[in-house]
Coordinates of C-alpha atoms and ligand atoms in Angstrom, one line a residue:
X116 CA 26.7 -8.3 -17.1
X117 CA 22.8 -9.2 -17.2
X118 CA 20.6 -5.7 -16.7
X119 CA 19.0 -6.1 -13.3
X120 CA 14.9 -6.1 -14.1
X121 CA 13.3 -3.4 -12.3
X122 CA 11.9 -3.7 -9.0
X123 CA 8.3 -4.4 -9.1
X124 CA 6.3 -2.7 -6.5
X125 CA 3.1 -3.1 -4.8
X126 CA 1.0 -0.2 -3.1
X127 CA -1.1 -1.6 -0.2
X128 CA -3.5 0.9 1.5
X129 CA -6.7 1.2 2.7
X130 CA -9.0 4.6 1.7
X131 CA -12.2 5.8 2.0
X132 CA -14.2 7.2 -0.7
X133 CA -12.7 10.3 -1.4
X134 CA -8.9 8.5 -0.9
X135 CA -9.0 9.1 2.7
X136 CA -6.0 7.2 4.7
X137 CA -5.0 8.8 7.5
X138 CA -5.4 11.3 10.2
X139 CA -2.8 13.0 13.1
X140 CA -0.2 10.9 12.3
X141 CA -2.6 7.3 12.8
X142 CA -5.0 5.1 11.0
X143 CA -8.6 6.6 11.3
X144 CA -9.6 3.3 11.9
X145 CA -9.0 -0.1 13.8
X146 CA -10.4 -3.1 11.6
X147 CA -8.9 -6.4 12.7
X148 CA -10.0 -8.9 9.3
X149 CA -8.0 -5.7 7.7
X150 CA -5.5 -5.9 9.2
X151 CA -5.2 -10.1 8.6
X152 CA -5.6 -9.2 5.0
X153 CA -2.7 -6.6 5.1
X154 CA -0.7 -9.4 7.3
X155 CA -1.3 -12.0 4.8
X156 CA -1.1 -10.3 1.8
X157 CA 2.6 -8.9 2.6
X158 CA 3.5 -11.8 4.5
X159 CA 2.9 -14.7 2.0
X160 CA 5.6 -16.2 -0.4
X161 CA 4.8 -18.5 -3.2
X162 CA 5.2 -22.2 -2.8
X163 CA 8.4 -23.6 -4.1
X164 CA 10.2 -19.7 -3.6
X165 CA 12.3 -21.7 -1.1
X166 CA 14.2 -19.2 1.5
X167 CA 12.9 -16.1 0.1
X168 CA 11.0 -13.5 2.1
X169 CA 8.3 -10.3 0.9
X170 CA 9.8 -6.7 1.4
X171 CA 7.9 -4.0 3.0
X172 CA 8.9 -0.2 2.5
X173 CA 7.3 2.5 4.3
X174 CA 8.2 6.6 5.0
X175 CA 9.9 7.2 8.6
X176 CA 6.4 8.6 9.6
X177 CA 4.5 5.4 8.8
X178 CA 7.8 3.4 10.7
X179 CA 7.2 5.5 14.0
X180 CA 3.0 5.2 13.7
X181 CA 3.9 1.3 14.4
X182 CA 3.6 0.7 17.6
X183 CA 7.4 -0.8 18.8
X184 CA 6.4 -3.8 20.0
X185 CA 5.2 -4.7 16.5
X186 CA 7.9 -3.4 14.7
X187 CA 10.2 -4.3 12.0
X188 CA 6.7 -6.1 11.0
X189 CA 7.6 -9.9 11.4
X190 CA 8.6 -12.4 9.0
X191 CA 8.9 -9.5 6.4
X192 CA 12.3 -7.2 5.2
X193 CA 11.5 -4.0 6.6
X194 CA 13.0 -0.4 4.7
X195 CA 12.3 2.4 6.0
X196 CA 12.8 6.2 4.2
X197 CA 14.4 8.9 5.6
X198 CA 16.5 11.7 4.8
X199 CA 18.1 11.2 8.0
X200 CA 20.7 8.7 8.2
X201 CA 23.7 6.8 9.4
X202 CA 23.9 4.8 12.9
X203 CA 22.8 7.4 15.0
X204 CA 19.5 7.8 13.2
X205 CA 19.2 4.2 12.8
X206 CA 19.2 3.9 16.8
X207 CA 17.3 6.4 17.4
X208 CA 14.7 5.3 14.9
X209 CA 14.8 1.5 16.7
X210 CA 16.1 0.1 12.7
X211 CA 18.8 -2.9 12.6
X212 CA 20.0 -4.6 10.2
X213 CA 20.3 -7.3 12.4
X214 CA 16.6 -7.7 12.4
X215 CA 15.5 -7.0 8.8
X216 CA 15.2 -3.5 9.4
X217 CA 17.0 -0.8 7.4
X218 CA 17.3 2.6 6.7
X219 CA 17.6 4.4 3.1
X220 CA 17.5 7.4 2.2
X221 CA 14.9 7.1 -1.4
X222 CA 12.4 4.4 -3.5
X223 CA 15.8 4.0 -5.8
X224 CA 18.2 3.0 -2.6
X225 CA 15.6 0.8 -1.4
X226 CA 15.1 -0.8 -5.0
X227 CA 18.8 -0.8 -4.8
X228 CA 18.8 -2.4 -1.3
X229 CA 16.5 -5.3 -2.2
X230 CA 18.4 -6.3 -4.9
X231 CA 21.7 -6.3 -3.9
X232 CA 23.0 -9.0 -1.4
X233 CA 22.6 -7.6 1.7
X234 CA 19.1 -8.7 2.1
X235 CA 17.7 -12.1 1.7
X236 CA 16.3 -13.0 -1.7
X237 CA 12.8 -11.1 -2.4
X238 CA 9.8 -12.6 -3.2
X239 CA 7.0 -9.6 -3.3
X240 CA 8.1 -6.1 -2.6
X241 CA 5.1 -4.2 -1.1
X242 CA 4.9 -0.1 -0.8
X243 CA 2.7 0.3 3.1
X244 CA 2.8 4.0 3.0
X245 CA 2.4 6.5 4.1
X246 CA 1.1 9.6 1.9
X247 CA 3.8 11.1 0.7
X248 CA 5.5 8.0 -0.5
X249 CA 2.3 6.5 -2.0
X250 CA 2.1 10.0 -4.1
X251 CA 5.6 10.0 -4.8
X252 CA 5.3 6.2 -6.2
X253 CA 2.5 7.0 -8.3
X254 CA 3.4 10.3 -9.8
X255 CA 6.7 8.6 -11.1
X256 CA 7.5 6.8 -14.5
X257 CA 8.6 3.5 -14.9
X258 CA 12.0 3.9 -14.2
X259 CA 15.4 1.2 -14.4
X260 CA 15.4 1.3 -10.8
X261 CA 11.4 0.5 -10.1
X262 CA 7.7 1.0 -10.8
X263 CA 4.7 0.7 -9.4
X264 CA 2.8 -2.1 -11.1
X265 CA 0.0 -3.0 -8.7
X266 CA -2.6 -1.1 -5.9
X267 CA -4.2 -3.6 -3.3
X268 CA -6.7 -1.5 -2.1
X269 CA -9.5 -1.9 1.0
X270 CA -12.3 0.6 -0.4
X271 CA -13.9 2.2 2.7
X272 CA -17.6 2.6 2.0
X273 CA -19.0 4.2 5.1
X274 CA -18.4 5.9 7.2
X275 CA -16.9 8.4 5.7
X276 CA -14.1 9.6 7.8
X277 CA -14.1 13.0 7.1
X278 CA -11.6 14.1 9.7
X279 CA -8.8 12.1 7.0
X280 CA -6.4 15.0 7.0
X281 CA -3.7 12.9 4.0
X282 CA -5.2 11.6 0.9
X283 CA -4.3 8.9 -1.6
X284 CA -4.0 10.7 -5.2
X285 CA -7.3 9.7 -7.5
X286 CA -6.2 6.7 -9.8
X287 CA -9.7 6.0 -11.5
X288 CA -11.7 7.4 -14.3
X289 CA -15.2 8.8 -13.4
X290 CA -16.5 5.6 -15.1
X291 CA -14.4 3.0 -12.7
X292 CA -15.2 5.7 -9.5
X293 CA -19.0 5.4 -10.5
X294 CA -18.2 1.2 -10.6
X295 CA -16.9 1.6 -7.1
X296 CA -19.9 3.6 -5.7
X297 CA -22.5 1.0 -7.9
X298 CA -20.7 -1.4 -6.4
X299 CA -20.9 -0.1 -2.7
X300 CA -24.6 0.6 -3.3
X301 CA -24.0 4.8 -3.5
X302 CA -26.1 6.8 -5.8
X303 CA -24.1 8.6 -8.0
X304 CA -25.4 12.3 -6.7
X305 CA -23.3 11.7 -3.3
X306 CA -21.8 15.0 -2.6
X307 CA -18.5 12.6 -1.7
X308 CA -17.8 12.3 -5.4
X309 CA -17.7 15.6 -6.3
X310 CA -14.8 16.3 -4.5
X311 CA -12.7 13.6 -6.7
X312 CA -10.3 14.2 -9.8
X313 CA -10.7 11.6 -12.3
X314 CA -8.6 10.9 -14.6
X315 CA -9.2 11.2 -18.2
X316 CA -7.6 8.2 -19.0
X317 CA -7.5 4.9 -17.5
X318 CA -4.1 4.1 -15.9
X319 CA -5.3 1.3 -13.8
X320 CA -7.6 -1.9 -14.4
X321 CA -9.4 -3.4 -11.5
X322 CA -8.3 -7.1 -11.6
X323 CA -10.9 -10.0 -11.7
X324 CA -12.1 -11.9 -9.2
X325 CA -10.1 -14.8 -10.5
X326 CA -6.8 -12.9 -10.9
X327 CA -7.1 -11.5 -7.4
X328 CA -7.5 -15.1 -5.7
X329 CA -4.9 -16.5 -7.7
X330 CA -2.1 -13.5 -6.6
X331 CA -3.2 -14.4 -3.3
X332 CA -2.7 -18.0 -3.6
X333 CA -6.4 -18.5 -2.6
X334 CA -9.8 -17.2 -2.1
X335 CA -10.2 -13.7 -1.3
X336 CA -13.7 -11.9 -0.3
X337 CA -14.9 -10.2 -2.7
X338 CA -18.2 -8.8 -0.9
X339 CA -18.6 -6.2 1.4
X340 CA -17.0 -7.1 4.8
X341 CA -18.8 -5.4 7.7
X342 CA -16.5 -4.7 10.9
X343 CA -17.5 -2.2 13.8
X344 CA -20.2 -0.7 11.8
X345 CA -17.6 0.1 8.9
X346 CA -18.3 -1.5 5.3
X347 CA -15.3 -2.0 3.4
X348 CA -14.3 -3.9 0.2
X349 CA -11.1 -5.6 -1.0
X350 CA -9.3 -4.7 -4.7
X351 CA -6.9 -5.8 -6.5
X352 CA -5.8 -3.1 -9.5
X353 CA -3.3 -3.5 -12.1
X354 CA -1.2 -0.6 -14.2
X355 CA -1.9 -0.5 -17.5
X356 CA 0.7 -0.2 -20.1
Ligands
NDP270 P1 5.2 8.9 5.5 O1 5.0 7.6 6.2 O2 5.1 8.9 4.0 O3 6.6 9.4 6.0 C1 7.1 10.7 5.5 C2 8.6 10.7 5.8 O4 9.2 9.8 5.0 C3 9.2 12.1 5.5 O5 9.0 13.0 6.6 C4 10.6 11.7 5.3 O6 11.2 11.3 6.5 C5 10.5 10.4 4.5 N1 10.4 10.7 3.1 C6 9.3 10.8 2.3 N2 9.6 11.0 1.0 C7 11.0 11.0 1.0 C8 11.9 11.1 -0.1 N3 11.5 11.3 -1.3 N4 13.2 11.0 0.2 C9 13.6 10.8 1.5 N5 12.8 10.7 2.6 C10 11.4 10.7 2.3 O7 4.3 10.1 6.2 P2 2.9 10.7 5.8 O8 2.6 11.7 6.9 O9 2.8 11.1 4.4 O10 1.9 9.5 6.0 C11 1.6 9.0 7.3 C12 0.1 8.8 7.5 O11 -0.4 7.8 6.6 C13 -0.4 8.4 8.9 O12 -1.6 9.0 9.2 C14 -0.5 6.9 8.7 O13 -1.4 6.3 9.7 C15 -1.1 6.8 7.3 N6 -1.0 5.5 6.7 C16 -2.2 5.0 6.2 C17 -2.2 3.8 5.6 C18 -3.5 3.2 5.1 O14 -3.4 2.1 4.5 N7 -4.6 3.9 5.2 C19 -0.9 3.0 5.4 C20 0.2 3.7 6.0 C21 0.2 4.9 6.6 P3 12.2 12.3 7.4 O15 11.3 13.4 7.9 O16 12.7 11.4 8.5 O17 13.2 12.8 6.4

């Protein structure tokens, strides 16, 4: 029998400068065009993929910080992580299969999950958080099962959110986190930046303008939005090999 490909997954998340993404529990923030971007981006299947949908997998946390009403997120395969499990759980977490939602207990069943038949055929599998699984995801090695081959990321400029209590871990050089602050029109001698671990290597490339619009099957912004007095910037970065 063939060798099943690996999963290929793709971390969406918004930060602030130093990797902020979250606080009590919640999003520090409330930006509507962010949240059409996050809809879009993990809602939208390729022309001609037919009947198949996108995938998003998030930590129990991240599940329960949805409000109910809006949950399993429409339109989209839902797999939620837990080390609880069975039907008990499931109920009392609100998941049903029935309804695209399910419940595994590790990245590796929900690779095994999408791939097997009990979910309709995948288009785009997308990783929506929260911290720990973001940091679990990104510490790991390309395995058989699944790898993390892509970070959609909405740089926060300003404000700076310092109450962010979870962090996403630093996936730039000091070269491509000086490009960022350039970029966002922030001297270099911030204090901000001194707070950051770059890497030594680069691990990630920041995908052009081009490539971004063309995984999005159209034109993305690539300014700086403004919304509510917060600045804000859309990315597309790929893992090197
Ligand atoms: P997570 O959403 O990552 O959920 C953590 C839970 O997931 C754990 O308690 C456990 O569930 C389960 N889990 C995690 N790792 C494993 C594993 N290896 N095996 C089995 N189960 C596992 O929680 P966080 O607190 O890290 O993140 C939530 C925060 O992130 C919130 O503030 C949220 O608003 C924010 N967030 C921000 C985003 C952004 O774009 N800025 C996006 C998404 C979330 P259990 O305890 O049931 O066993």
């Amino acid at each position: 029998m063939a060798q099943q490909k690996p999963l290929s997954l793709i971390a969406i998340v918004a930060i602030t400068r130093t990797n902020g993404l979250g606080v009590n529990g919640q999003l520090p923030w409330r930006l509507s065009r962010e949240m059409a971007h996050f809809r879009k981006a993990t809602s939208a299947v390729g022309e001609n993929e037919g009947s198949k949908m996108n995938a998003v997998i998030m930590g129990r946390k991240t599940w329960q910080s949805i409000p109910p009403k809006f949950r399993p997120l429409k339109g989209r395969v839902n797999v939620v992580i837990s080390r609880q499990s069975g039907k008990e759980a499931e109920k009392e977490l609100g998941i049903s299969p029935e309804e695209h939602s399910h419940l595994v207990s590790s990245l590796d069943a929900a690779a095994d999950l999408l791939g097997s038949s009990s979910t309709p055929s995948i288009y785009r599998t997308f990783l929506i958080g929260g911290a720990q699984l973001y940091k679990e995801a990104m510490e790991r090695e390309r395995s058989q099962s699944w790898s993390l081959d892509k970070l959609m990321i909405t740089r926060i400029h300003s404000p700076a959110f310092e109450e962010c209590d979870v962090f996403l871990p630093e996936f730039r050089t000091s070269d491509q986190i000086k490009e960022d602050e350039r970029f966002a029109g922030i001297g270099n001698d911030e204090p901000a930046i001194g707070k950051l671990k770059p890497l030594p290597e680069q691990k990630w490339s920041a995908a052009s303008d081009q490539q971004f619009d063309q995984f999005m099957g159209g034109p993305v912004s690539h300014g700086i939005e403004e919304e509510k007095d917060v600045r804000y910037t859309f990315q597309l970065w790929d893992r090197k090999e």
